[in-house]
Structure formats: structure tokens, C-alpha cells
Amino acid sequence: MAIIAMKFGGTSVADLDRIRHVAGLVKREVERGNKVAVVVSAMAGETNKLVGWTNEAARPPVEGIPMEGSGGKVLQPIPDQREYDVVVASGEQVTSGLLAITLNAMGVKARSWLGWQVPIETSAVHGSARIEGVPAFEMKRAIEGGEVAVVAGFQGVAPGHRISTLGRGGSDTSAVAVAAGIQAARCDIYTDVDGVYTTDPRIVPKARRLEKIAFEEMLEMASLGAKVLQTRSVEIAMLHRVPTRVLSTFTPDVGGTLLCDEEDIVEKKPVTGIAYSRDEAKITLHKIPDRPGIAASIFGPLADAGVNVDMIVQNVSEDGKKTDLTFTVSRSELARALAAIEKHAAAIGYRDVTHAADVAKVSIIGIGMRAHPGVAQMMFRTLSDKGINIQVISTSEIKVSVLIAEEYVELAVRALHSAYELDAA
Ligand code: ASP
Ligand code: MG
């Protein structure tokens, strides 16, 4: 007998029929002699609807009237994030209750647990809170007593007993954190695809499902744009060594991908997977002074404005005095980044600033890269053969990322997928 954590995403609980199907999978696990905690998302589309409502509610009654303190500009008002969390967390409350009712109706003893009841303790960063602890002692006793725990994903409780949420896609993180908190033997993430693929199968039909992927690789894949799992969930799985599987709700008995330690992967190809992200924007500061402290004078204000900077290149100055600096941020942060730069124009001392949002990032990922020389070179050659210009490069031990024009993303991903021999036969 073991404790198993199971997680079902929005499409898996999209209506009552699907919830019944999910209950069947839970029942099967119980009949195998396991104790179960299930974590659920909101019904597909529900969270988007709730987010829309919070934005609508925050709008002032008369359009076009500047808000107080906006300096005369008409701003898109942001709802109070604590109340936003109260609203958007409700989707998971509904599905946790419905699944518990369905399980009981099938003769499986179950009860729902909301984030604050577990409790899933989080930071106070409403809208994208981090889980800080899951002291789920009472829940674990109930599970050991034979009752299925149905946990509302995505939500937690912040200091001051306020409801918090973990950022979009956060129920993956709830599931892995619950699994770690109750020392589950395994965390099974049931979703609408049957595993993690070498790249997005919608772009490369010859993409292959991976039997196994190292935690480190999955972390890079998730943070570089693969949308299968929320990045934070992989961090927690890695930190607490939770054996985590990704499998399909609709074909649970075929396929699946296991996230595991690097040592458990025997055959290490140079490249395991290719990720891409269109959520990129590029900013270039022209003719900045080439002197100590210049980078700090640029990235300090950006950090203060809460902007995450990703790739950075600084050119060598031709005359030893002036140089150009290019960096990338996510598209949603472009306006904020530009505002922060312009506000500090005098201190930085650039001649002008240009930006572009029609760029995308393509990355190759693989732990095998450490042992294989020439991996990056093959990437550059492949892209140049296709006439694709590389604008910015960044690397780590197990990944190489390039920034290219957005229109070439699909071409680049396909070419790289075959160059690294990832295509299915
Ligand atoms: N329902 C939340 C969302 O749509 C959390 C999740 O599904 O993981 O982002
Ligand atoms: Mg998801």
C-alpha cells in the first residue's frame, strides 16, 4: 500500500461526464490498494471567465475618465489582487466538491479540502503566490484512514488568512507540493496529452514522446516555453525528489513520461528536447557609455520595476567609449521596461532606445550536452542553412537559446528537431 497523488487538469474535469470518468480512475487506484489524494483544476475555461469578471468589475463606471493618480492618463485598472484571488480560486472549489460527491456516489469515501483547510500555506504575493509549506497532518490522517482527499488545486492561504492563488497553471504545483507534504510515493499528473514530447507536436508532427526526462531538463523545458507543467511544480518535484509522471486522462494506460533523476537516464542524447516561446520582446540601448557600473544603472531600475530580464548581450565598443546593449523581457513587461528605462535616461546616458516585439526564442535542451562538444555549433549551422539570423544567444550547461524573428519559429524548430535526430521514424 502506498499513498499516491493524482492531479487532473481543466479538460479532464470539464463537465460532469468527465468528472465521472476521473472518479473511475481514482476508484481504480483505490481498488489497487492505494491511498489517494486527488488535486483538481477548475473546469476548462472557467478560470479565464473568472479573470475576465475581475477585470470588468475593476473598470470605473464611466469609460475614458482618468483615474486618480494616473497623471491624466486613462489606465486599465488592475483589480485588488486579494479579491482577484477570492474570485479566481472559486473554480477549483466547485470541482473539488463535485468530484467528492461523485466519488461518494460510486461508493468511494471521499471529502474535499480547500487550500486553507489542507492547509497550503503561501507567500502574500497574491495572484502568483509561492507555496511555503504544506503541514497537512489532519488530511494525511484522513487519507491513511481510507478516505480519498480531493484537494482544490491552484489555491492556498496567505498570511492574514487570506485566500491566495499560485499563478496560472498553478494546480500542477499544488499537486506536487501536496505529494511532497504527505510523502506520497508518486505524483501522477493526468492531462490532455499523453506525456512530454521532444517538442510541440502541433509544430512538428514527428515529435516523439519521451519515456523519461531528467528534472533539470524538464525545468528548462517548462521555463523556456513548453506548456505541459508549471515551472514551479518541476522545481518542487526536483527539490523533494517526488517521482512525477505526466499521463493522459483519456488513455491512462498507454505512454506517459516519468520525471526522474539524471542518473536514471541511461542513454543521454546531446539534445533531449526543443522549446520555443513567442512571449519575447527585445530592447536595445544605443551608444551607452562603456564604463563600470553601466549595467547596474540599467538593470537596477528594471528590477525595481519588477521586470524580469532574460537574455543580455553587450557589444564591444569600437572606440572604447560607447557601446550598444540588447536584452529581452516578456512581451507583457515591455511597456513597463521602457518606462523604467526612460525614467532613468539621464543616469544611464544612452543616445536612443529601440524595441521589437516580433521576436521569439528557440532553445535546445539536454543533459547530454555537457559531454558532447559541438552541440551549439550544430544549432548555429542549422539555422544559418535556413537563412535564419540569430539576434541574441544565451547558454547554460544544459541549454542553448537563440532569439530570432518570430516568423521563423516553426521553421527553426522543425529544422533543429531533425538536425538533432529527434524525428520519429
Ligand atoms: N485553473 C487554473 C488556471 O487555469 C489553475 C490550473 O488549471 O492549473 O490557470
Ligand atoms: Mg495546466
CSV table of C-alpha atoms and ligand atoms in Angstrom, one decimal:
chain,number,residue,atom,x,y,z
A,1,MET,CA,0.0,0.0,0.0
A,2,ALA,CA,1.2,3.5,-0.9
A,3,ILE,CA,-0.1,7.0,-0.9
A,4,ILE,CA,-0.5,8.2,-4.5
A,5,ALA,CA,-1.2,11.8,-5.5
A,6,MET,CA,-3.2,12.2,-8.7
A,7,LYS,CA,-3.8,15.5,-10.5
A,8,PHE,CA,-6.4,16.3,-13.1
A,9,GLY,CA,-6.4,19.4,-15.3
A,10,GLY,CA,-9.2,21.6,-16.6
A,11,THR,CA,-10.1,19.5,-19.7
A,12,SER,CA,-10.1,16.4,-17.5
A,13,VAL,CA,-12.9,17.8,-15.3
A,14,ALA,CA,-14.6,20.0,-18.0
A,15,ASP,CA,-18.1,18.6,-17.3
A,16,LEU,CA,-19.9,16.0,-15.1
A,17,ASP,CA,-19.3,13.2,-17.5
A,18,ARG,CA,-15.6,13.8,-17.4
A,19,ILE,CA,-15.7,14.1,-13.7
A,20,ARG,CA,-17.3,10.7,-13.6
A,21,HIS,CA,-14.5,9.3,-15.7
A,22,VAL,CA,-11.9,10.9,-13.4
A,23,ALA,CA,-13.7,9.3,-10.4
A,24,GLY,CA,-13.4,6.0,-12.2
A,25,LEU,CA,-9.7,6.4,-12.4
A,26,VAL,CA,-9.5,7.3,-8.7
A,27,LYS,CA,-11.6,4.3,-7.8
A,28,ARG,CA,-9.3,2.0,-9.8
A,29,GLU,CA,-6.3,3.3,-7.8
A,30,VAL,CA,-8.2,2.7,-4.5
A,31,GLU,CA,-9.1,-0.8,-5.6
A,32,ARG,CA,-5.4,-1.5,-6.3
A,33,GLY,CA,-5.0,-1.0,-2.5
A,34,ASN,CA,-3.6,2.6,-2.7
A,35,LYS,CA,-4.5,5.6,-0.6
A,36,VAL,CA,-5.2,8.6,-2.7
A,37,ALA,CA,-5.0,12.4,-2.7
A,38,VAL,CA,-6.5,13.9,-5.8
A,39,VAL,CA,-5.8,17.5,-6.8
A,40,VAL,CA,-8.2,19.2,-9.3
A,41,SER,CA,-8.1,22.2,-11.6
A,42,ALA,CA,-11.2,24.3,-12.4
A,43,MET,CA,-13.4,23.2,-15.3
A,44,ALA,CA,-11.7,24.2,-18.6
A,45,GLY,CA,-12.4,27.8,-19.5
A,46,GLU,CA,-13.7,28.6,-16.0
A,47,THR,CA,-10.6,30.5,-14.7
A,48,ASN,CA,-10.5,32.7,-17.8
A,49,LYS,CA,-14.1,33.6,-17.3
A,50,LEU,CA,-13.5,34.5,-13.7
A,51,VAL,CA,-10.4,36.5,-14.6
A,52,GLY,CA,-12.5,38.4,-17.1
A,53,TRP,CA,-15.1,39.2,-14.5
A,54,THR,CA,-12.5,40.7,-12.1
A,55,ASN,CA,-11.2,43.0,-14.9
A,56,GLU,CA,-14.7,44.1,-15.7
A,57,ALA,CA,-15.6,44.8,-12.1
A,58,ALA,CA,-12.5,46.9,-11.7
A,59,ARG,CA,-13.4,49.2,-14.6
A,60,PRO,CA,-14.6,52.7,-13.5
A,61,PRO,CA,-18.3,53.3,-14.3
A,62,VAL,CA,-17.6,55.9,-16.9
A,63,GLU,CA,-15.1,55.0,-19.6
A,64,GLY,CA,-12.3,57.4,-20.5
A,65,ILE,CA,-12.1,59.3,-17.2
A,66,PRO,CA,-8.6,59.3,-15.9
A,67,MET,CA,-8.1,57.6,-12.5
A,68,GLU,CA,-6.8,59.5,-9.6
A,69,GLY,CA,-3.0,59.5,-9.5
A,70,SER,CA,-2.6,58.4,-13.1
A,71,GLY,CA,-1.2,61.8,-14.2
A,72,GLY,CA,-4.1,62.4,-16.6
A,73,LYS,CA,-3.7,59.0,-18.4
A,74,VAL,CA,-6.5,56.6,-18.9
A,75,LEU,CA,-5.2,53.4,-17.3
A,76,GLN,CA,-6.6,49.9,-17.5
A,77,PRO,CA,-7.4,49.4,-13.8
A,78,ILE,CA,-6.0,46.4,-12.0
A,79,PRO,CA,-8.3,44.7,-9.6
A,80,ASP,CA,-7.2,44.3,-6.0
A,81,GLN,CA,-5.2,41.2,-6.1
A,82,ARG,CA,-6.5,39.8,-2.9
A,83,GLU,CA,-10.1,40.0,-4.2
A,84,TYR,CA,-8.9,38.7,-7.6
A,85,ASP,CA,-7.7,35.6,-5.7
A,86,VAL,CA,-11.0,35.2,-3.9
A,87,VAL,CA,-12.8,35.1,-7.2
A,88,VAL,CA,-10.5,33.0,-9.4
A,89,ALA,CA,-9.9,30.4,-6.7
A,90,SER,CA,-13.6,29.6,-6.8
A,91,GLY,CA,-13.3,27.4,-9.9
A,92,GLU,CA,-11.3,24.8,-8.1
A,93,GLN,CA,-13.7,24.9,-5.1
A,94,VAL,CA,-16.5,23.8,-7.5
A,95,THR,CA,-14.6,20.8,-9.0
A,96,SER,CA,-13.3,19.6,-5.7
A,97,GLY,CA,-16.8,19.4,-4.3
A,98,LEU,CA,-18.2,17.8,-7.4
A,99,LEU,CA,-15.5,15.1,-7.5
A,100,ALA,CA,-16.0,14.3,-3.9
A,101,ILE,CA,-19.8,14.0,-4.4
A,102,THR,CA,-19.2,11.8,-7.5
A,103,LEU,CA,-16.8,9.5,-5.6
A,104,ASN,CA,-19.2,9.0,-2.7
A,105,ALA,CA,-22.0,8.2,-5.1
A,106,MET,CA,-19.7,5.5,-6.5
A,107,GLY,CA,-19.1,4.1,-3.1
A,108,VAL,CA,-15.7,5.6,-2.6
A,109,LYS,CA,-15.4,7.5,0.6
A,110,ALA,CA,-14.1,11.0,-0.1
A,111,ARG,CA,-14.1,14.6,1.1
A,112,SER,CA,-13.0,17.9,-0.4
A,113,TRP,CA,-10.1,20.0,1.1
A,114,LEU,CA,-9.8,23.7,0.1
A,115,GLY,CA,-6.4,25.3,0.2
A,116,TRP,CA,-6.8,26.8,3.6
A,117,GLN,CA,-8.1,23.6,5.0
A,118,VAL,CA,-5.2,21.5,3.9
A,119,PRO,CA,-3.5,24.0,4.6
A,120,ILE,CA,-1.4,25.0,1.7
A,121,GLU,CA,0.5,27.9,3.2
A,122,THR,CA,1.7,30.5,0.7
A,123,SER,CA,3.5,33.9,0.5
A,124,ALA,CA,1.5,37.1,0.3
A,125,VAL,CA,2.2,37.7,-3.4
A,126,HIS,CA,-1.5,37.5,-4.4
A,127,GLY,CA,-2.1,36.3,-7.9
A,128,SER,CA,1.2,34.4,-8.1
A,129,ALA,CA,1.9,33.2,-4.5
A,130,ARG,CA,4.6,30.7,-3.7
A,131,ILE,CA,3.9,27.7,-1.6
A,132,GLU,CA,5.8,27.9,1.7
A,133,GLY,CA,4.6,24.8,3.5
A,134,VAL,CA,2.0,22.0,3.4
A,135,PRO,CA,1.5,20.9,7.0
A,136,ALA,CA,-1.3,18.5,6.0
A,137,PHE,CA,-1.3,16.4,9.2
A,138,GLU,CA,-5.1,16.1,9.6
A,139,MET,CA,-5.6,15.4,5.9
A,140,LYS,CA,-2.9,12.8,5.9
A,141,ARG,CA,-4.6,11.0,8.8
A,142,ALA,CA,-7.9,11.1,6.9
A,143,ILE,CA,-6.1,9.6,3.9
A,144,GLU,CA,-4.5,6.9,5.9
A,145,GLY,CA,-7.9,6.1,7.4
A,146,GLY,CA,-9.1,5.2,3.9
A,147,GLU,CA,-10.8,8.5,2.8
A,148,VAL,CA,-9.8,9.9,-0.6
A,149,ALA,CA,-8.8,13.6,-0.2
A,150,VAL,CA,-10.0,15.8,-3.0
A,151,VAL,CA,-7.8,18.9,-2.9
A,152,ALA,CA,-8.7,22.2,-4.7
A,153,GLY,CA,-5.7,23.0,-6.8
A,154,PHE,CA,-4.3,26.5,-7.6
A,155,GLN,CA,-5.3,28.0,-4.2
A,156,GLY,CA,-3.7,28.4,-0.8
A,157,VAL,CA,-3.9,30.6,2.3
A,158,ALA,CA,-1.7,33.7,2.7
A,159,PRO,CA,-0.7,35.4,5.9
A,160,GLY,CA,-3.7,37.0,7.5
A,161,HIS,CA,-5.9,34.1,6.5
A,162,ARG,CA,-6.5,35.5,3.0
A,163,ILE,CA,-7.1,33.3,0.0
A,164,SER,CA,-4.2,33.2,-2.4
A,165,THR,CA,-3.6,31.6,-5.9
A,166,LEU,CA,-0.4,30.3,-7.4
A,167,GLY,CA,-0.4,31.8,-10.8
A,168,ARG,CA,-1.9,30.4,-14.0
A,169,GLY,CA,-1.4,26.7,-14.4
A,170,GLY,CA,-0.7,26.5,-10.6
A,171,SER,CA,-2.6,23.3,-9.8
A,172,ASP,CA,0.4,21.3,-11.1
A,173,THR,CA,2.3,23.0,-8.3
A,174,SER,CA,-0.4,22.2,-5.8
A,175,ALA,CA,-0.3,18.6,-6.8
A,176,VAL,CA,3.5,18.2,-6.4
A,177,ALA,CA,3.5,20.2,-3.2
A,178,VAL,CA,0.7,18.0,-1.7
A,179,ALA,CA,2.6,14.9,-2.8
A,180,ALA,CA,5.7,16.1,-1.0
A,181,GLY,CA,3.7,17.2,2.0
A,182,ILE,CA,2.1,13.9,2.6
A,183,GLN,CA,5.1,11.9,1.5
A,184,ALA,CA,3.3,10.3,-1.5
A,185,ALA,CA,5.2,7.6,-3.3
A,186,ARG,CA,4.3,9.2,-6.6
A,187,CYS,CA,2.6,12.2,-8.2
A,188,ASP,CA,0.6,11.4,-11.4
A,189,ILE,CA,-0.3,14.4,-13.5
A,190,TYR,CA,-3.2,13.5,-15.7
A,191,THR,CA,-3.7,15.9,-18.6
A,192,ASP,CA,-4.9,16.1,-22.2
A,193,VAL,CA,-1.6,14.9,-23.7
A,194,ASP,CA,0.0,11.5,-23.0
A,195,GLY,CA,3.3,12.8,-21.9
A,196,VAL,CA,6.2,15.2,-22.5
A,197,TYR,CA,7.3,15.4,-26.2
A,198,THR,CA,10.6,16.2,-27.8
A,199,THR,CA,8.9,19.4,-29.0
A,200,ASP,CA,5.4,20.8,-29.6
A,201,PRO,CA,3.6,18.1,-31.8
A,202,ARG,CA,1.4,20.8,-33.3
A,203,ILE,CA,4.5,22.2,-35.0
A,204,VAL,CA,6.4,19.0,-35.6
A,205,PRO,CA,4.1,16.1,-36.2
A,206,LYS,CA,7.1,13.8,-35.9
A,207,ALA,CA,7.8,14.8,-32.3
A,208,ARG,CA,8.3,11.8,-30.0
A,209,ARG,CA,7.0,11.2,-26.5
A,210,LEU,CA,9.8,10.9,-24.0
A,211,GLU,CA,9.8,7.8,-21.7
A,212,LYS,CA,11.8,9.7,-19.1
A,213,ILE,CA,13.1,13.2,-18.7
A,214,ALA,CA,15.5,14.5,-16.0
A,215,PHE,CA,14.1,17.0,-13.6
A,216,GLU,CA,16.7,19.6,-14.7
A,217,GLU,CA,15.7,19.1,-18.4
A,218,MET,CA,12.0,19.4,-17.6
A,219,LEU,CA,12.7,22.6,-15.6
A,220,GLU,CA,14.4,24.1,-18.6
A,221,MET,CA,11.7,22.9,-21.0
A,222,ALA,CA,8.9,24.4,-18.8
A,223,SER,CA,10.6,27.7,-18.2
A,224,LEU,CA,11.6,28.0,-21.8
A,225,GLY,CA,8.1,27.7,-23.1
A,226,ALA,CA,6.9,24.1,-23.1
A,227,LYS,CA,3.4,24.3,-21.5
A,228,VAL,CA,2.9,20.9,-20.1
A,229,LEU,CA,3.8,21.7,-16.5
A,230,GLN,CA,4.0,24.9,-14.4
A,231,THR,CA,7.7,25.6,-13.9
A,232,ARG,CA,7.4,25.9,-10.1
A,233,SER,CA,5.9,22.3,-9.9
A,234,VAL,CA,9.0,20.9,-11.5
A,235,GLU,CA,11.2,22.8,-9.0
A,236,ILE,CA,9.3,21.3,-6.1
A,237,ALA,CA,9.4,17.8,-7.7
A,238,MET,CA,13.2,18.2,-8.1
A,239,LEU,CA,13.8,19.6,-4.7
A,240,HIS,CA,11.8,17.0,-2.9
A,241,ARG,CA,12.6,14.2,-5.3
A,242,VAL,CA,9.0,13.4,-6.0
A,243,PRO,CA,8.7,10.8,-8.8
A,244,THR,CA,6.3,12.6,-11.1
A,245,ARG,CA,4.6,11.2,-14.1
A,246,VAL,CA,2.7,13.0,-16.9
A,247,LEU,CA,0.0,10.9,-18.5
A,248,SER,CA,-3.3,11.2,-20.4
A,249,THR,CA,-6.7,11.1,-18.6
A,250,PHE,CA,-8.2,9.7,-21.8
A,251,THR,CA,-5.6,7.0,-22.5
A,252,PRO,CA,-4.1,6.4,-19.0
A,253,ASP,CA,-2.7,3.0,-19.8
A,254,VAL,CA,-0.5,4.0,-22.7
A,255,GLY,CA,2.5,6.1,-22.7
A,256,GLY,CA,3.3,8.7,-20.1
A,257,THR,CA,6.6,10.4,-19.2
A,258,LEU,CA,8.5,10.0,-16.0
A,259,LEU,CA,10.4,12.9,-14.5
A,260,CYS,CA,13.4,11.4,-12.7
A,261,ASP,CA,16.9,11.9,-11.6
A,262,GLU,CA,19.6,12.3,-14.2
A,263,GLU,CA,21.3,9.1,-13.1
A,264,ASP,CA,18.2,7.1,-14.0
A,265,ILE,CA,18.5,8.0,-17.7
A,266,VAL,CA,20.9,5.6,-19.4
A,267,GLU,CA,21.0,6.9,-23.0
A,268,LYS,CA,21.9,10.6,-22.9
A,269,LYS,CA,21.5,12.1,-26.3
A,270,PRO,CA,23.1,15.5,-26.8
A,271,VAL,CA,19.7,17.2,-27.1
A,272,THR,CA,16.5,15.9,-25.5
A,273,GLY,CA,14.0,18.5,-26.5
A,274,ILE,CA,13.3,21.8,-28.2
A,275,ALA,CA,11.3,24.5,-26.7
A,276,TYR,CA,10.1,27.9,-28.1
A,277,SER,CA,8.4,31.0,-26.7
A,278,ARG,CA,6.7,33.8,-28.6
A,279,ASP,CA,6.3,35.8,-25.4
A,280,GLU,CA,9.5,37.7,-26.0
A,281,ALA,CA,10.4,41.4,-26.7
A,282,LYS,CA,13.8,42.9,-27.3
A,283,ILE,CA,15.1,46.3,-26.2
A,284,THR,CA,18.4,47.9,-27.4
A,285,LEU,CA,20.1,50.9,-25.8
A,286,HIS,CA,22.3,52.5,-28.4
A,287,LYS,CA,25.6,54.3,-27.5
A,288,ILE,CA,25.7,53.9,-23.8
A,289,PRO,CA,29.0,54.8,-22.1
A,290,ASP,CA,31.4,51.8,-21.8
A,291,ARG,CA,32.3,52.2,-18.1
A,292,PRO,CA,32.0,50.2,-14.9
A,293,GLY,CA,28.5,50.5,-13.3
A,294,ILE,CA,26.6,51.0,-16.5
A,295,ALA,CA,24.9,47.6,-16.4
A,296,ALA,CA,23.9,48.2,-12.8
A,297,SER,CA,22.4,51.6,-13.8
A,298,ILE,CA,20.2,49.8,-16.3
A,299,PHE,CA,19.2,46.6,-14.6
A,300,GLY,CA,18.7,48.1,-11.2
A,301,PRO,CA,15.7,50.2,-12.3
A,302,LEU,CA,14.3,47.3,-14.2
A,303,ALA,CA,14.5,45.0,-11.2
A,304,ASP,CA,12.9,47.8,-9.1
A,305,ALA,CA,10.0,47.9,-11.6
A,306,GLY,CA,9.5,44.2,-11.3
A,307,VAL,CA,10.7,43.4,-14.8
A,308,ASN,CA,12.4,40.1,-15.4
A,309,VAL,CA,15.3,40.4,-17.8
A,310,ASP,CA,16.2,37.2,-19.7
A,311,MET,CA,18.9,37.3,-22.4
A,312,ILE,CA,21.5,40.0,-22.5
A,313,VAL,CA,24.2,41.0,-25.0
A,314,GLN,CA,26.6,43.8,-24.8
A,315,ASN,CA,28.8,44.7,-27.8
A,316,VAL,CA,32.5,45.6,-27.6
A,317,SER,CA,32.8,49.3,-28.1
A,318,GLU,CA,34.7,50.3,-31.2
A,319,ASP,CA,36.2,53.4,-29.8
A,320,GLY,CA,36.4,52.2,-26.1
A,321,LYS,CA,33.9,54.8,-25.2
A,322,LYS,CA,30.4,53.9,-26.4
A,323,THR,CA,28.6,50.6,-26.9
A,324,ASP,CA,25.2,49.0,-27.5
A,325,LEU,CA,23.3,46.8,-25.1
A,326,THR,CA,20.4,44.5,-26.0
A,327,PHE,CA,18.3,42.5,-23.6
A,328,THR,CA,14.9,40.6,-23.7
A,329,VAL,CA,11.9,40.7,-21.5
A,330,SER,CA,8.5,39.1,-21.8
A,331,ARG,CA,6.0,41.0,-24.1
A,332,SER,CA,3.7,41.8,-21.3
A,333,GLU,CA,6.5,43.6,-19.5
A,334,LEU,CA,7.8,45.6,-22.5
A,335,ALA,CA,5.9,48.8,-21.7
A,336,ARG,CA,6.9,48.7,-18.1
A,337,ALA,CA,10.6,48.1,-19.0
A,338,LEU,CA,10.6,51.0,-21.5
A,339,ALA,CA,9.0,53.3,-18.9
A,340,ALA,CA,11.7,52.3,-16.3
A,341,ILE,CA,14.5,52.9,-18.8
A,342,GLU,CA,13.1,56.3,-19.9
A,343,LYS,CA,12.7,57.4,-16.4
A,344,HIS,CA,16.5,56.8,-15.8
A,345,ALA,CA,17.6,58.1,-19.2
A,346,ALA,CA,19.8,60.8,-17.7
A,347,ALA,CA,21.6,58.5,-15.3
A,348,ILE,CA,22.2,55.8,-18.0
A,349,GLY,CA,23.2,58.2,-20.7
A,350,TYR,CA,22.2,56.3,-23.9
A,351,ARG,CA,21.7,58.0,-27.2
A,352,ASP,CA,18.4,56.3,-28.1
A,353,VAL,CA,16.4,53.2,-27.4
A,354,THR,CA,14.7,50.8,-29.8
A,355,HIS,CA,12.5,47.8,-29.2
A,356,ALA,CA,10.8,45.0,-31.1
A,357,ALA,CA,8.1,42.5,-30.1
A,358,ASP,CA,8.2,40.4,-33.3
A,359,VAL,CA,10.9,38.1,-31.9
A,360,ALA,CA,10.8,34.6,-30.5
A,361,LYS,CA,13.2,32.4,-28.5
A,362,VAL,CA,14.1,28.9,-29.6
A,363,SER,CA,16.0,26.6,-27.2
A,364,ILE,CA,17.7,23.2,-27.4
A,365,ILE,CA,17.8,21.4,-24.1
A,366,GLY,CA,19.7,18.3,-23.0
A,367,ILE,CA,21.8,17.0,-20.1
A,368,GLY,CA,23.9,15.1,-22.7
A,369,MET,CA,25.2,18.5,-23.9
A,370,ARG,CA,27.7,18.5,-21.1
A,371,ALA,CA,29.5,15.6,-22.6
A,372,HIS,CA,29.1,16.3,-26.3
A,373,PRO,CA,31.1,19.0,-27.9
A,374,GLY,CA,29.8,20.9,-30.9
A,375,VAL,CA,26.2,20.9,-29.9
A,376,ALA,CA,25.7,24.7,-30.1
A,377,GLN,CA,27.7,24.8,-33.3
A,378,MET,CA,25.2,22.4,-34.9
A,379,MET,CA,22.4,24.7,-33.9
A,380,PHE,CA,24.0,27.8,-35.4
A,381,ARG,CA,24.8,25.9,-38.6
A,382,THR,CA,21.3,24.5,-39.0
A,383,LEU,CA,19.8,28.0,-38.6
A,384,SER,CA,22.2,29.6,-41.0
A,385,ASP,CA,21.5,26.9,-43.6
A,386,LYS,CA,17.8,28.0,-43.4
A,387,GLY,CA,18.9,31.7,-43.7
A,388,ILE,CA,17.7,32.5,-40.2
A,389,ASN,CA,19.5,35.3,-38.4
A,390,ILE,CA,20.4,34.9,-34.8
A,391,GLN,CA,19.9,38.1,-32.8
A,392,VAL,CA,20.9,37.1,-29.3
A,393,ILE,CA,22.3,33.9,-27.8
A,394,SER,CA,22.3,32.7,-24.2
A,395,THR,CA,23.5,29.4,-22.8
A,396,SER,CA,23.7,27.4,-19.7
A,397,GLU,CA,25.2,24.0,-19.0
A,398,ILE,CA,22.2,22.1,-20.5
A,399,LYS,CA,20.6,24.6,-22.9
A,400,VAL,CA,21.3,27.0,-25.7
A,401,SER,CA,18.7,29.6,-26.6
A,402,VAL,CA,18.6,32.0,-29.5
A,403,LEU,CA,16.4,34.9,-30.3
A,404,ILE,CA,15.2,35.0,-33.9
A,405,ALA,CA,12.5,36.8,-35.9
A,406,GLU,CA,9.1,35.4,-34.9
A,407,GLU,CA,8.1,34.5,-38.4
A,408,TYR,CA,10.8,31.8,-38.5
A,409,VAL,CA,9.9,30.0,-35.2
A,410,GLU,CA,8.2,27.0,-36.8
A,411,LEU,CA,10.9,26.6,-39.5
A,412,ALA,CA,13.6,26.7,-36.9
A,413,VAL,CA,12.0,24.2,-34.5
A,414,ARG,CA,11.4,21.8,-37.4
A,415,ALA,CA,14.9,22.1,-38.7
A,416,LEU,CA,16.5,21.7,-35.3
A,417,HIS,CA,14.3,18.7,-34.5
A,418,SER,CA,15.6,16.8,-37.5
A,419,ALA,CA,19.2,18.0,-37.1
A,420,TYR,CA,19.4,16.5,-33.6
A,421,GLU,CA,17.8,13.3,-34.9
A,422,LEU,CA,14.7,13.7,-32.7
A,423,ASP,CA,12.2,12.9,-35.5
A,424,ALA,CA,10.1,9.8,-35.0
A,425,ALA,CA,10.8,7.1,-37.6
B,1,ASP,N1,-7.4,26.8,-13.1
B,1,ASP,C1,-6.1,27.4,-13.0
B,1,ASP,C2,-5.7,28.0,-14.4
B,1,ASP,O1,-6.5,27.9,-15.3
B,1,ASP,C3,-5.1,26.5,-12.5
B,1,ASP,C4,-4.8,25.3,-13.3
B,1,ASP,O2,-5.6,24.9,-14.1
B,1,ASP,O3,-3.7,24.8,-13.2
B,1,ASP,O4,-4.7,28.6,-14.5
B,2,MG,MG,-2.0,23.1,-16.8
